PDB file of C-alpha atoms and ligand atoms in Angstrom:
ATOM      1  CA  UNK A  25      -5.725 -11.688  38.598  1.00 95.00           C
ATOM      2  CA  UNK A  26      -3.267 -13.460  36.173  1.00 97.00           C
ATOM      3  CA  UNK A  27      -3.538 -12.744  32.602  1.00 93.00           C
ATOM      4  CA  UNK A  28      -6.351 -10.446  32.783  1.00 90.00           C
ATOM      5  CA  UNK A  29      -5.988  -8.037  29.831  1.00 91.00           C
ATOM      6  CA  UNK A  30      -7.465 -10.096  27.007  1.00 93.00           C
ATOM      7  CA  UNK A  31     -10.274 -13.176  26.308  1.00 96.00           C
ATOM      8  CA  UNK A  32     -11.155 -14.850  29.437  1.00 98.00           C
ATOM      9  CA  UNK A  33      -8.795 -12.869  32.063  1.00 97.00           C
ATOM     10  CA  UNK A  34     -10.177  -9.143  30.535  1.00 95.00           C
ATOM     11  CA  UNK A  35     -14.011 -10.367  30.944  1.00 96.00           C
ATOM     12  CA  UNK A  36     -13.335 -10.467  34.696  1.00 97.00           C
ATOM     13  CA  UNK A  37     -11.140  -8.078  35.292  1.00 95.00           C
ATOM     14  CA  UNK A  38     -13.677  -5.836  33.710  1.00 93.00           C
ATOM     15  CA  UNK A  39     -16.718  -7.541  35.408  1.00 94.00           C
ATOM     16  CA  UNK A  40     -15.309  -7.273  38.986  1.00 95.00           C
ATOM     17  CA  UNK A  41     -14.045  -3.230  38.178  1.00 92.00           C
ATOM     18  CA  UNK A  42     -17.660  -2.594  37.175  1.00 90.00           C
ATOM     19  CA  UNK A  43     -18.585  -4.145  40.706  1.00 91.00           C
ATOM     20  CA  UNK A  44     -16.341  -1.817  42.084  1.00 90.00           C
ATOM     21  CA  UNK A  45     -13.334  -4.089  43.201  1.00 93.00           C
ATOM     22  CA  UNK A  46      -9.921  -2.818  43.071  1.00 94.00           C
ATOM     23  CA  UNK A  47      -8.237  -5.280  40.465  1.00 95.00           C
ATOM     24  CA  UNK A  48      -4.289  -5.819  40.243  1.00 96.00           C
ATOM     25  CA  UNK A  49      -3.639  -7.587  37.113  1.00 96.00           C
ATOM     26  CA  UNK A  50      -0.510  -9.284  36.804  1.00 97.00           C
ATOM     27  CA  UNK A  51       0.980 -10.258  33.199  1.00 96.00           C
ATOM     28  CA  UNK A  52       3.758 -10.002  30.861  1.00 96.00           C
ATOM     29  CA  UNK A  53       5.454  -6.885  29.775  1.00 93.00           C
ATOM     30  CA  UNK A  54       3.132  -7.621  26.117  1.00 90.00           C
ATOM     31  CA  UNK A  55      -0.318  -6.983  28.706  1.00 89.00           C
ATOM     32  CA  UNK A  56       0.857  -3.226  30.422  1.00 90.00           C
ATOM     33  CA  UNK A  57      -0.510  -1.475  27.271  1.00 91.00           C
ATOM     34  CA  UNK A  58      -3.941  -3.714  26.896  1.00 90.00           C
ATOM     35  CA  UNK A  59      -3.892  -3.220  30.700  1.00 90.00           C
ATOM     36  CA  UNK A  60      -3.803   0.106  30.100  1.00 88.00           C
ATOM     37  CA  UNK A  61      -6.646   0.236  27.381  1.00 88.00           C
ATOM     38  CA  UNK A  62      -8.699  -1.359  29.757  1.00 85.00           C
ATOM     39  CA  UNK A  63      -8.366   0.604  32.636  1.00 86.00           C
ATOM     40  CA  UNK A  64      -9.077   3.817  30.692  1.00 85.00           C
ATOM     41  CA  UNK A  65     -12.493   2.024  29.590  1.00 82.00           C
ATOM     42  CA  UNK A  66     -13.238   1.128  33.367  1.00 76.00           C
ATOM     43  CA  UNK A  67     -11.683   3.627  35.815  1.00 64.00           C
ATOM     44  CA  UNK A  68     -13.740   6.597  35.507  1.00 66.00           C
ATOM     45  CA  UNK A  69     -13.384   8.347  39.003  1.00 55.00           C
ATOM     46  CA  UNK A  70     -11.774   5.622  40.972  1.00 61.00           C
ATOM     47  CA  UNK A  71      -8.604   3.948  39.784  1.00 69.00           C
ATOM     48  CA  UNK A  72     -10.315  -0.034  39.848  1.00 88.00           C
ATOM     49  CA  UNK A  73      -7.351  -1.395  37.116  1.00 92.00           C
ATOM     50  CA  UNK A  74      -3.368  -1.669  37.551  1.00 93.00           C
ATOM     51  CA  UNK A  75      -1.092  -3.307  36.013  1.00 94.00           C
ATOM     52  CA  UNK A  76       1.866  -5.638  37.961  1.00 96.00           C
ATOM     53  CA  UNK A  77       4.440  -6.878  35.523  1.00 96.00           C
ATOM     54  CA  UNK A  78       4.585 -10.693  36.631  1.00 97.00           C
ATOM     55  CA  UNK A  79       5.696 -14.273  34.435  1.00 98.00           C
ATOM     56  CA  UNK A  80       3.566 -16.557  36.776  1.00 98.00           C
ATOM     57  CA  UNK A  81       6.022 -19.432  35.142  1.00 98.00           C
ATOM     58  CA  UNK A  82       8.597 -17.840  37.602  1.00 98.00           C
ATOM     59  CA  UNK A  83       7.950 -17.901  41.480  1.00 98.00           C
ATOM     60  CA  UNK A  84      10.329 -14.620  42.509  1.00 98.00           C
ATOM     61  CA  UNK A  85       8.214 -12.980  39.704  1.00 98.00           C
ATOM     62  CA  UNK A  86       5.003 -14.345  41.411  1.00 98.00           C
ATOM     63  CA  UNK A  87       6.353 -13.115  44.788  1.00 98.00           C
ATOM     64  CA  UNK A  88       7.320  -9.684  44.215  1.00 98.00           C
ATOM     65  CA  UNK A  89       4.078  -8.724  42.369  1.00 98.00           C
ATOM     66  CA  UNK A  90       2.177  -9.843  45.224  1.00 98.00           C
ATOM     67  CA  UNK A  91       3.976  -7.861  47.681  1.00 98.00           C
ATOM     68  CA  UNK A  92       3.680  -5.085  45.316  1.00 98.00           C
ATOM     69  CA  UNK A  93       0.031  -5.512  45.466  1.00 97.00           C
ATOM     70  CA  UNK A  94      -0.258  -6.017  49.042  1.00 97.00           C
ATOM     71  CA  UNK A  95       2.048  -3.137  50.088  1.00 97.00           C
ATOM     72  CA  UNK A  96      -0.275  -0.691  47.594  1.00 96.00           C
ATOM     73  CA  UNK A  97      -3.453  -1.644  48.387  1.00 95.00           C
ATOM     74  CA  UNK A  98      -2.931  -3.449  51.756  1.00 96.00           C
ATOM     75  CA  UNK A  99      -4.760  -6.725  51.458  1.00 97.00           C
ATOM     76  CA  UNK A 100      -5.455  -9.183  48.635  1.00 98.00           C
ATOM     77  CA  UNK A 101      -8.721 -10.611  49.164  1.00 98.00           C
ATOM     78  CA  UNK A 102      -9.446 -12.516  45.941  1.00 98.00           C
ATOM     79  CA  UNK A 103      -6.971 -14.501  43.489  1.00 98.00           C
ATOM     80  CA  UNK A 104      -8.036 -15.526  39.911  1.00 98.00           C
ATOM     81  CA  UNK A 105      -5.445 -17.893  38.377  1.00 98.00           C
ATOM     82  CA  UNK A 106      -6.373 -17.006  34.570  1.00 98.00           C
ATOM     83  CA  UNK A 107      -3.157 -17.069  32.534  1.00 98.00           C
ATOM     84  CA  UNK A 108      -2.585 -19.840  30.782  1.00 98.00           C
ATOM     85  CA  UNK A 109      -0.913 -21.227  27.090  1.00 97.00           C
ATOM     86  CA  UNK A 110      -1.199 -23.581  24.732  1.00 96.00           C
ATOM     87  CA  UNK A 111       1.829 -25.629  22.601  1.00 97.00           C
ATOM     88  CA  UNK A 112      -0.280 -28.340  20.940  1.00 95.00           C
ATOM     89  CA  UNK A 113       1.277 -31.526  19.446  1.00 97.00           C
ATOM     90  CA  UNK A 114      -0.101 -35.317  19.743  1.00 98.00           C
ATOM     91  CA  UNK A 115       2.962 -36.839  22.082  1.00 98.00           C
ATOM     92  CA  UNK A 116       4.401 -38.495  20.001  1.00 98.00           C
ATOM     93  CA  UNK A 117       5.714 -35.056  18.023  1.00 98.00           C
ATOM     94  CA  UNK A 118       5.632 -33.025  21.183  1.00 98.00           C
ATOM     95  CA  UNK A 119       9.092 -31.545  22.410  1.00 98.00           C
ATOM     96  CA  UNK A 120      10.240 -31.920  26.001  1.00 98.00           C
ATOM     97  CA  UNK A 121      10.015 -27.975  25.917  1.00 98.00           C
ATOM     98  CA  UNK A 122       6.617 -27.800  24.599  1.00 98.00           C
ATOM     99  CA  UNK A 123       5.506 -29.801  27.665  1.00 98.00           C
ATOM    100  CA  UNK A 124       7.409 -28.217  29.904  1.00 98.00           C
ATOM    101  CA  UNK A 125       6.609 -24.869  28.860  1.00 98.00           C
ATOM    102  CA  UNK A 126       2.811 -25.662  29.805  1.00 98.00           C
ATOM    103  CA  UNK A 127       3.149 -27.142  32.777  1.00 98.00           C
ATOM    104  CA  UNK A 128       5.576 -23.918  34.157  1.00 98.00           C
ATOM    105  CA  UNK A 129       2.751 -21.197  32.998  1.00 98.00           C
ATOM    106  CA  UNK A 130      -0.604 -23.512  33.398  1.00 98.00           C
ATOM    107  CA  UNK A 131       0.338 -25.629  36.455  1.00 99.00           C
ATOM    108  CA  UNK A 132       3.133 -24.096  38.503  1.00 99.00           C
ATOM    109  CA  UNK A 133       1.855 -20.396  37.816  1.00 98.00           C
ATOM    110  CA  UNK A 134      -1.060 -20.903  40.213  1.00 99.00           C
ATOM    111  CA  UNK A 135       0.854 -22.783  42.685  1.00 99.00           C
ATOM    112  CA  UNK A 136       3.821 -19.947  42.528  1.00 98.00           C
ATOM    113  CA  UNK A 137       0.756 -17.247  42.566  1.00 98.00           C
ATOM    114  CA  UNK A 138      -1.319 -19.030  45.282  1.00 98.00           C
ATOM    115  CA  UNK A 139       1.812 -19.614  47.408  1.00 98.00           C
ATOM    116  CA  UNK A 140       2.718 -15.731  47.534  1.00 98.00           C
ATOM    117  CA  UNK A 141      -0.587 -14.623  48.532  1.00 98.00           C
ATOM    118  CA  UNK A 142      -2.295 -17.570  50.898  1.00 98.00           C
ATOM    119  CA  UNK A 143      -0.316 -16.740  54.008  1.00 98.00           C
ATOM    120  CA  UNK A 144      -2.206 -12.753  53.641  1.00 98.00           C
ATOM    121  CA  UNK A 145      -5.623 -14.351  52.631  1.00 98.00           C
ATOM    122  CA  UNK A 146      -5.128 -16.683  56.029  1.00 98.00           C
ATOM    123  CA  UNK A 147      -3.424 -14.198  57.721  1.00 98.00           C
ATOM    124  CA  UNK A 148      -7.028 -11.696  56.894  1.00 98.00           C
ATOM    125  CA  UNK A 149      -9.272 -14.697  57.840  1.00 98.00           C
ATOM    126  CA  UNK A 150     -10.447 -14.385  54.297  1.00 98.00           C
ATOM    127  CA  UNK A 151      -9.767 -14.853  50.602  1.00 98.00           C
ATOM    128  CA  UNK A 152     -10.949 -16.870  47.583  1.00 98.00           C
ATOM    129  CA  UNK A 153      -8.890 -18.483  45.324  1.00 99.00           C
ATOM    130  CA  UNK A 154     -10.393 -19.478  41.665  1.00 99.00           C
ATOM    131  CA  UNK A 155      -8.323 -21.430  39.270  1.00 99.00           C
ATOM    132  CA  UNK A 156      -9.487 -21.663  35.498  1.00 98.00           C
ATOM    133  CA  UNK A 157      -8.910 -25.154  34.317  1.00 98.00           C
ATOM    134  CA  UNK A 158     -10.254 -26.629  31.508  1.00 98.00           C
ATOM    135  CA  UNK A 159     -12.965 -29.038  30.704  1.00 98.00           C
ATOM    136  CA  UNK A 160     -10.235 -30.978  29.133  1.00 97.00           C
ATOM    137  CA  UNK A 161      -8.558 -31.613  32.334  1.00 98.00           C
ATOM    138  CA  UNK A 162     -11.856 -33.625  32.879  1.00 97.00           C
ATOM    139  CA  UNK A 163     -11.555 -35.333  29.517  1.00 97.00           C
ATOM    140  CA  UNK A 164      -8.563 -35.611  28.294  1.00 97.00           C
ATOM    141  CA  UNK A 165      -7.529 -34.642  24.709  1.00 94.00           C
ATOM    142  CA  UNK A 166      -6.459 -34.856  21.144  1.00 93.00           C
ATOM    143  CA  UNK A 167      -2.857 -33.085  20.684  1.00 95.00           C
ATOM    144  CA  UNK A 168      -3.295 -31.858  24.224  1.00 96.00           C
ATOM    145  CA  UNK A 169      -1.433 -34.005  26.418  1.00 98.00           C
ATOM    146  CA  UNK A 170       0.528 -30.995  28.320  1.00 98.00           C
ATOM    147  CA  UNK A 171      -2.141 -28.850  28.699  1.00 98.00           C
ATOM    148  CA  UNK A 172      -4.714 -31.527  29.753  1.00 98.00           C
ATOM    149  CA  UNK A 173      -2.582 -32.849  32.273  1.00 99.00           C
ATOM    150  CA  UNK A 174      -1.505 -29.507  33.594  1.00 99.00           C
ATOM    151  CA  UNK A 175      -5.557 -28.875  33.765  1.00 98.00           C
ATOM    152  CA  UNK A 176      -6.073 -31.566  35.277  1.00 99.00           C
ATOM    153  CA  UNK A 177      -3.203 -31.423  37.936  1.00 99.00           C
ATOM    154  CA  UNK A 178      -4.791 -27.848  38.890  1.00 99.00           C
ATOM    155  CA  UNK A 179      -8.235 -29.456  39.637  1.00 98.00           C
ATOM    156  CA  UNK A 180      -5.780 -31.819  42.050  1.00 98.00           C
ATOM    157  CA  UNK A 181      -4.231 -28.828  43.501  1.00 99.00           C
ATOM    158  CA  UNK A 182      -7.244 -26.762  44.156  1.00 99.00           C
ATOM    159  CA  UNK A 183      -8.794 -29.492  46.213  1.00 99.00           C
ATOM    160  CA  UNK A 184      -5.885 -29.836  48.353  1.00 99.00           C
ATOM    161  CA  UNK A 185      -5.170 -26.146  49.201  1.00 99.00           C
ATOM    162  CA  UNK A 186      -8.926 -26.181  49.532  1.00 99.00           C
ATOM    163  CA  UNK A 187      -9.085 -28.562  52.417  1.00 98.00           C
ATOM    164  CA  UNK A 188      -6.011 -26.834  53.860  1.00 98.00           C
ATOM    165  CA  UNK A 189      -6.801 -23.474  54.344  1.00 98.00           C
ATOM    166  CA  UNK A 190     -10.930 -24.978  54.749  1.00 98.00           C
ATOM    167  CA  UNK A 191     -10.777 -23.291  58.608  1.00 98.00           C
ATOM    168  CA  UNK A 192      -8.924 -19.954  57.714  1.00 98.00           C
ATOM    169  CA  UNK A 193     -11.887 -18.311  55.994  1.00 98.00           C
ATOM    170  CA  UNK A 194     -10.248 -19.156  52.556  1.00 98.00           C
ATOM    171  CA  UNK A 195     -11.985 -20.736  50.008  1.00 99.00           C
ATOM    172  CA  UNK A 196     -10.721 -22.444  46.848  1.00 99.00           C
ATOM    173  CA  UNK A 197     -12.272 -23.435  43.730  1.00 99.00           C
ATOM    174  CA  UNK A 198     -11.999 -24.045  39.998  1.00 99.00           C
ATOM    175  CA  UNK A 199     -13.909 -23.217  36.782  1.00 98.00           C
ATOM    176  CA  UNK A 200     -13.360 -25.742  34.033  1.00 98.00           C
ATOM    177  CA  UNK A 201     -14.814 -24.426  30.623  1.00 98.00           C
ATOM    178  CA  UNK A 202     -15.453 -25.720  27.131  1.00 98.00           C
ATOM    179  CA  UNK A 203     -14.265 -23.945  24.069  1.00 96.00           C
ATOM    180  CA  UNK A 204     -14.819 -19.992  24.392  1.00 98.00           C
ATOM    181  CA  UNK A 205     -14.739 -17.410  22.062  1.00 97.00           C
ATOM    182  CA  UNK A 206     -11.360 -15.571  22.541  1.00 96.00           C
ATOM    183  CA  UNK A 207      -7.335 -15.533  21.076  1.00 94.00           C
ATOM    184  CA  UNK A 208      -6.936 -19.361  22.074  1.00 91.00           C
ATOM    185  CA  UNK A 209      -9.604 -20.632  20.544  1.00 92.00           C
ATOM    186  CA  UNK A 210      -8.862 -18.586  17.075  1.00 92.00           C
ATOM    187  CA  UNK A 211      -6.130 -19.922  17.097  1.00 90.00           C
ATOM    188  CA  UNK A 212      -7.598 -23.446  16.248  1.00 88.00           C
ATOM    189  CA  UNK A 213      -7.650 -24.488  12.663  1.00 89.00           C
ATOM    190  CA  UNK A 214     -11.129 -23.739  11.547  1.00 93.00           C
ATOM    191  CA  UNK A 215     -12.079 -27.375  10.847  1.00 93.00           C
ATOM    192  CA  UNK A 216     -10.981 -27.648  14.789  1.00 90.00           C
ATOM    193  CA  UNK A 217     -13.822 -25.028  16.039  1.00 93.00           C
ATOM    194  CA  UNK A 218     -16.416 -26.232  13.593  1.00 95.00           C
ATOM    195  CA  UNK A 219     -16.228 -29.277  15.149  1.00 94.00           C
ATOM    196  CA  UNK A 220     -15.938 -28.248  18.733  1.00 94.00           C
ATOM    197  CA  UNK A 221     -19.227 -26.619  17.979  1.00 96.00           C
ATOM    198  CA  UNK A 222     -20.765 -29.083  16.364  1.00 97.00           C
ATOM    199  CA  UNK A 223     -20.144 -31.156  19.369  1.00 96.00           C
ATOM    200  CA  UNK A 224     -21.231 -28.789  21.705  1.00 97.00           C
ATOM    201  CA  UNK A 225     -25.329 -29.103  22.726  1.00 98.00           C
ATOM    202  CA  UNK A 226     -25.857 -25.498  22.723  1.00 98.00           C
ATOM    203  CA  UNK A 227     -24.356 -25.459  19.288  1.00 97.00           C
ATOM    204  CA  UNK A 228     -21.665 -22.057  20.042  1.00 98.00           C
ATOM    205  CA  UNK A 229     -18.858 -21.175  21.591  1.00 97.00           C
ATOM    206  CA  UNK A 230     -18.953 -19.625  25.163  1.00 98.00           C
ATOM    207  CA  UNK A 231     -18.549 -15.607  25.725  1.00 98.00           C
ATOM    208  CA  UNK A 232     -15.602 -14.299  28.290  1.00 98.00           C
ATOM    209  CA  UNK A 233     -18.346 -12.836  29.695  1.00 98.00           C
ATOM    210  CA  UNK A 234     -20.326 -16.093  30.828  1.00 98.00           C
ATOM    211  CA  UNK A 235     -17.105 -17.922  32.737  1.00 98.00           C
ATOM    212  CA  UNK A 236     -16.495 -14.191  34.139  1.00 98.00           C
ATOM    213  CA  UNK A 237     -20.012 -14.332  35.704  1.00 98.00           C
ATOM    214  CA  UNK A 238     -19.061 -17.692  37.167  1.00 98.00           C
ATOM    215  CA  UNK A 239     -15.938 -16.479  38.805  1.00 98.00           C
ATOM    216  CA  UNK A 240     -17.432 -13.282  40.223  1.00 98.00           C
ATOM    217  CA  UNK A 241     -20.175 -15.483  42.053  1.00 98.00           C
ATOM    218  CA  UNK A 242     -17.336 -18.323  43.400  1.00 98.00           C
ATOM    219  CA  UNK A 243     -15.337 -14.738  44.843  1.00 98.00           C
ATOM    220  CA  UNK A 244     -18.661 -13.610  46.550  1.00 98.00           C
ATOM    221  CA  UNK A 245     -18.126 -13.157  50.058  1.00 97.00           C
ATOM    222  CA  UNK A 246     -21.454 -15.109  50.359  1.00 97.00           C
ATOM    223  CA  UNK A 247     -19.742 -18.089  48.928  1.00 98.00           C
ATOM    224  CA  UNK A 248     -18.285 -18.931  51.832  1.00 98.00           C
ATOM    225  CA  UNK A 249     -19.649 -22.364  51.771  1.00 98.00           C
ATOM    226  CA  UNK A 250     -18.240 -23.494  48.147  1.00 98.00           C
ATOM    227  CA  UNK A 251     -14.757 -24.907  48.609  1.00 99.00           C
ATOM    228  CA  UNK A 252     -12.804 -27.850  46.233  1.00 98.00           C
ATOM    229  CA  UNK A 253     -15.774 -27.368  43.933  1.00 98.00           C
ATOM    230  CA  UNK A 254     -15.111 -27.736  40.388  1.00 98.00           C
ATOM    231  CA  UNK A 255     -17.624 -25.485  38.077  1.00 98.00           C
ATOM    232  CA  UNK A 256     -18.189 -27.300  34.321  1.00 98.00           C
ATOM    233  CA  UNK A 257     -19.112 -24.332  32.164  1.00 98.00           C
ATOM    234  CA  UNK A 258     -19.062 -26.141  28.849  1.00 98.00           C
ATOM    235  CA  UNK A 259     -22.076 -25.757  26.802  1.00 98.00           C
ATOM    236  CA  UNK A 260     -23.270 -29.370  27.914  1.00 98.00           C
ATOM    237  CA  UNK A 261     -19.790 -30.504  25.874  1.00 97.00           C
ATOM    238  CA  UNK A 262     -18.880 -32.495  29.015  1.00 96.00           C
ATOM    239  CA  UNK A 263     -21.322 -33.549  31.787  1.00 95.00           C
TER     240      UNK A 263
HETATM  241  P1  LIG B   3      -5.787 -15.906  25.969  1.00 72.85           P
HETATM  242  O1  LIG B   3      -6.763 -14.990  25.298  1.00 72.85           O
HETATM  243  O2  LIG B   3      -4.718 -16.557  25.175  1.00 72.85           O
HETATM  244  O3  LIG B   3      -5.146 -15.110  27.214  1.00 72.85           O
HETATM  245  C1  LIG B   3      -4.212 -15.727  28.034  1.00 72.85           C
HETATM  246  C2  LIG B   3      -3.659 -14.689  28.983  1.00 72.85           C
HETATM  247  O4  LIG B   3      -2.639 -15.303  29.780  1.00 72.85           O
HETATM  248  C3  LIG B   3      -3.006 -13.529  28.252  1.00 72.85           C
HETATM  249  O5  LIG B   3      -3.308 -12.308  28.909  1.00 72.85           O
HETATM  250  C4  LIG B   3      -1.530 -13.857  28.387  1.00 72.85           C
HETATM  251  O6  LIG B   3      -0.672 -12.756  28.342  1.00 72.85           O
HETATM  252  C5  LIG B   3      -1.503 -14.463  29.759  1.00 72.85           C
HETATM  253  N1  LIG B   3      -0.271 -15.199  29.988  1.00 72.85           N
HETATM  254  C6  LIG B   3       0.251 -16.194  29.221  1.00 72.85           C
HETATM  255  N2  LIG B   3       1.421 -16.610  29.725  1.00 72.85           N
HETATM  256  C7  LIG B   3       1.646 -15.870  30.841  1.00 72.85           C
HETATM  257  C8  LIG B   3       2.682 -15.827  31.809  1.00 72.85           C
HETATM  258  N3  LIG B   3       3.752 -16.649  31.731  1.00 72.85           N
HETATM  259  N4  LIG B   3       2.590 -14.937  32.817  1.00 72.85           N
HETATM  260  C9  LIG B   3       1.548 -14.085  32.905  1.00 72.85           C
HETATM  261  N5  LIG B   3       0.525 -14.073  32.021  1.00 72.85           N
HETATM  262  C10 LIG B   3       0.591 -14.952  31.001  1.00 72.85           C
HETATM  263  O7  LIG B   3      -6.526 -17.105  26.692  1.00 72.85           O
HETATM  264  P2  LIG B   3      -8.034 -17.300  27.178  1.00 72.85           P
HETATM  265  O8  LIG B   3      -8.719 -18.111  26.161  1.00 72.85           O
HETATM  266  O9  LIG B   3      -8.615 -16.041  27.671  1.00 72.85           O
HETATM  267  O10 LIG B   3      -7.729 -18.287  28.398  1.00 72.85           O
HETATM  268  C11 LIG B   3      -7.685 -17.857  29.741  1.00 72.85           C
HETATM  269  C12 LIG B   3      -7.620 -19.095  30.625  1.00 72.85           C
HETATM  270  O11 LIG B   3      -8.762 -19.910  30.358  1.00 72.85           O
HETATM  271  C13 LIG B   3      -6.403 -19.970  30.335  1.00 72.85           C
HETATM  272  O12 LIG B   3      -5.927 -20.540  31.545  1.00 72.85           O
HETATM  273  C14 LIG B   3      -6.965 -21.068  29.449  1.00 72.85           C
HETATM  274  O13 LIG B   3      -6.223 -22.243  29.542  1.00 72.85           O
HETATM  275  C15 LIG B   3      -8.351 -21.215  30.043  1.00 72.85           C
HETATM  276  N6  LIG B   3      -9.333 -21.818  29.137  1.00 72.85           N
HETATM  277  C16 LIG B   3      -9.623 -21.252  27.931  1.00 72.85           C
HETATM  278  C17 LIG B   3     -10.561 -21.853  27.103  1.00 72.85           C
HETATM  279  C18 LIG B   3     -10.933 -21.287  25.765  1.00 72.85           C
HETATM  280  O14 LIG B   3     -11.648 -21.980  25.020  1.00 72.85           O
HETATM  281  N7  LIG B   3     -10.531 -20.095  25.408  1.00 72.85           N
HETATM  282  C19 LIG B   3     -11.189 -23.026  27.518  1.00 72.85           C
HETATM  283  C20 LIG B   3     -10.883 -23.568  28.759  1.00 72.85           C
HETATM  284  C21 LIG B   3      -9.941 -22.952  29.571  1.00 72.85           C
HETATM  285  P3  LIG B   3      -0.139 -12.170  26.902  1.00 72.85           P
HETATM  286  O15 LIG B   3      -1.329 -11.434  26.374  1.00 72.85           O
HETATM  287  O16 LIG B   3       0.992 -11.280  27.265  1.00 72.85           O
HETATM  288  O17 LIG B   3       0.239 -13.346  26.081  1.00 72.85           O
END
């Protein structure tokens, strides 16, 4: 689990420790002590939440925190590629770095991440993959153009590990929601979520909670049959 301390990335890790699942969270130096918070909130008895320190922009990173996991806990069954930034600018004032910055952490994160684990999953005969993309890797948008893109190129590279690992017992699938309530979106200008809402035919903002339910029934060993799928969960914002 990338990122999964705060907003979108805590809702699952939380979701999938209440279901009893062992989850390795892998973030920044910033996420140890949220990390931390959490796991006192969820481990009661059984230890269900550590932390891996891991930049998913950087593969070695991506690597060794794997093999951390795997050599504590001795198989990684499910990866959720969560982390992700934003560096909003229309292209025409957005720097070189600002695009490449998003593409490293939103685009080659989960290739660096699914790389170090898929030859376990396939070596186990099982694993699921989900990526969180975004519903505006479907539709493109304003002052986006690195993020939608990278969004967009993760929908491209779910489908392909998807049909490559199809046999192995691993599947492989993304979630693309709308605007949700958490430290991205408040970080909109206000006129910016008033809109989005406005926009949006159930008229709010999406919980953590509601994408983590998604995620925790595309991991479900009975999902077996779901792979290259892409999940809208959007409020109707995109259909
Ligand atoms: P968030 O609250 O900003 O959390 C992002 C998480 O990613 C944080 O834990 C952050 O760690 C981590 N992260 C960032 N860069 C990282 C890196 N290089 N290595 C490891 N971890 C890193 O975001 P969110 O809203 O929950 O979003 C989660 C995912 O959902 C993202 O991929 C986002 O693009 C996607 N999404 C969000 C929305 C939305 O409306 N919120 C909509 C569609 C898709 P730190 O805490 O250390 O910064």
């Amino acid at each position: 689990m990338t990122g999964g301390s705060r907003g979108i990335g805590g809702a699952i890790s939380a979701l999938l420790a209440e279901d009893g699942a062992t989850v390795a969270v892998v973030g920044l130096p910033e996420d140890q002590a949220r990390t931390q918070t959490l796991a006192s909130r969820l481990n009661g008895a059984a230890p269900r939440v550590h932390f891996y320190e891991g930049d998913v922009g950087l593969f070695d990173q991506c690597r060794a925190a794997a093999e951390a996991v795997r050599s504590a806990h001795g198989r990684i069954d499910y990866l959720v590629n969560n982390a992700g930034i934003t560096r909003d600018h229309t292209v025409r004032k957005m720097s070189v770095e600002e695009w490449q910055a998003v593409l490293q952490v939103n685009l080659s994160g989960p290739f660096f991440m699914i790389k170090a684990v898929l030859d376990t999953m396939v070596e186990q005969g099982f694993g699921r993959i989900v990526n969180v993309s975004s519903v505006v890797g479907e539709s493109g948008n304003f002052g986006q153009a690195n993020y939608a893109a990278a969004k967009a190129g993760l929908i491209g590279l779910t489908k392909t590990v998807a049909l490559e690992v199809a046999k192995r017992g691993v599947t492989v699938n993304a979630v693309a929601p709308g605007f949700i309530d958490t430290d991205m979106t408040k970080a909109m200008p206000a006129e910016a979520i008033e809109n989005a809402i406005a926009q949006t035919p159930k008229q709010r903002l999406g919980k953590p909670e509601e994408v983590a339910r998604l995620v925790r029934f595309l991991l479900d060993e009975k999902a077996g049959y779901i792979t290259g799928a892409v999940y809208n969960i959007n409020g109707g914002w995109y259909m």
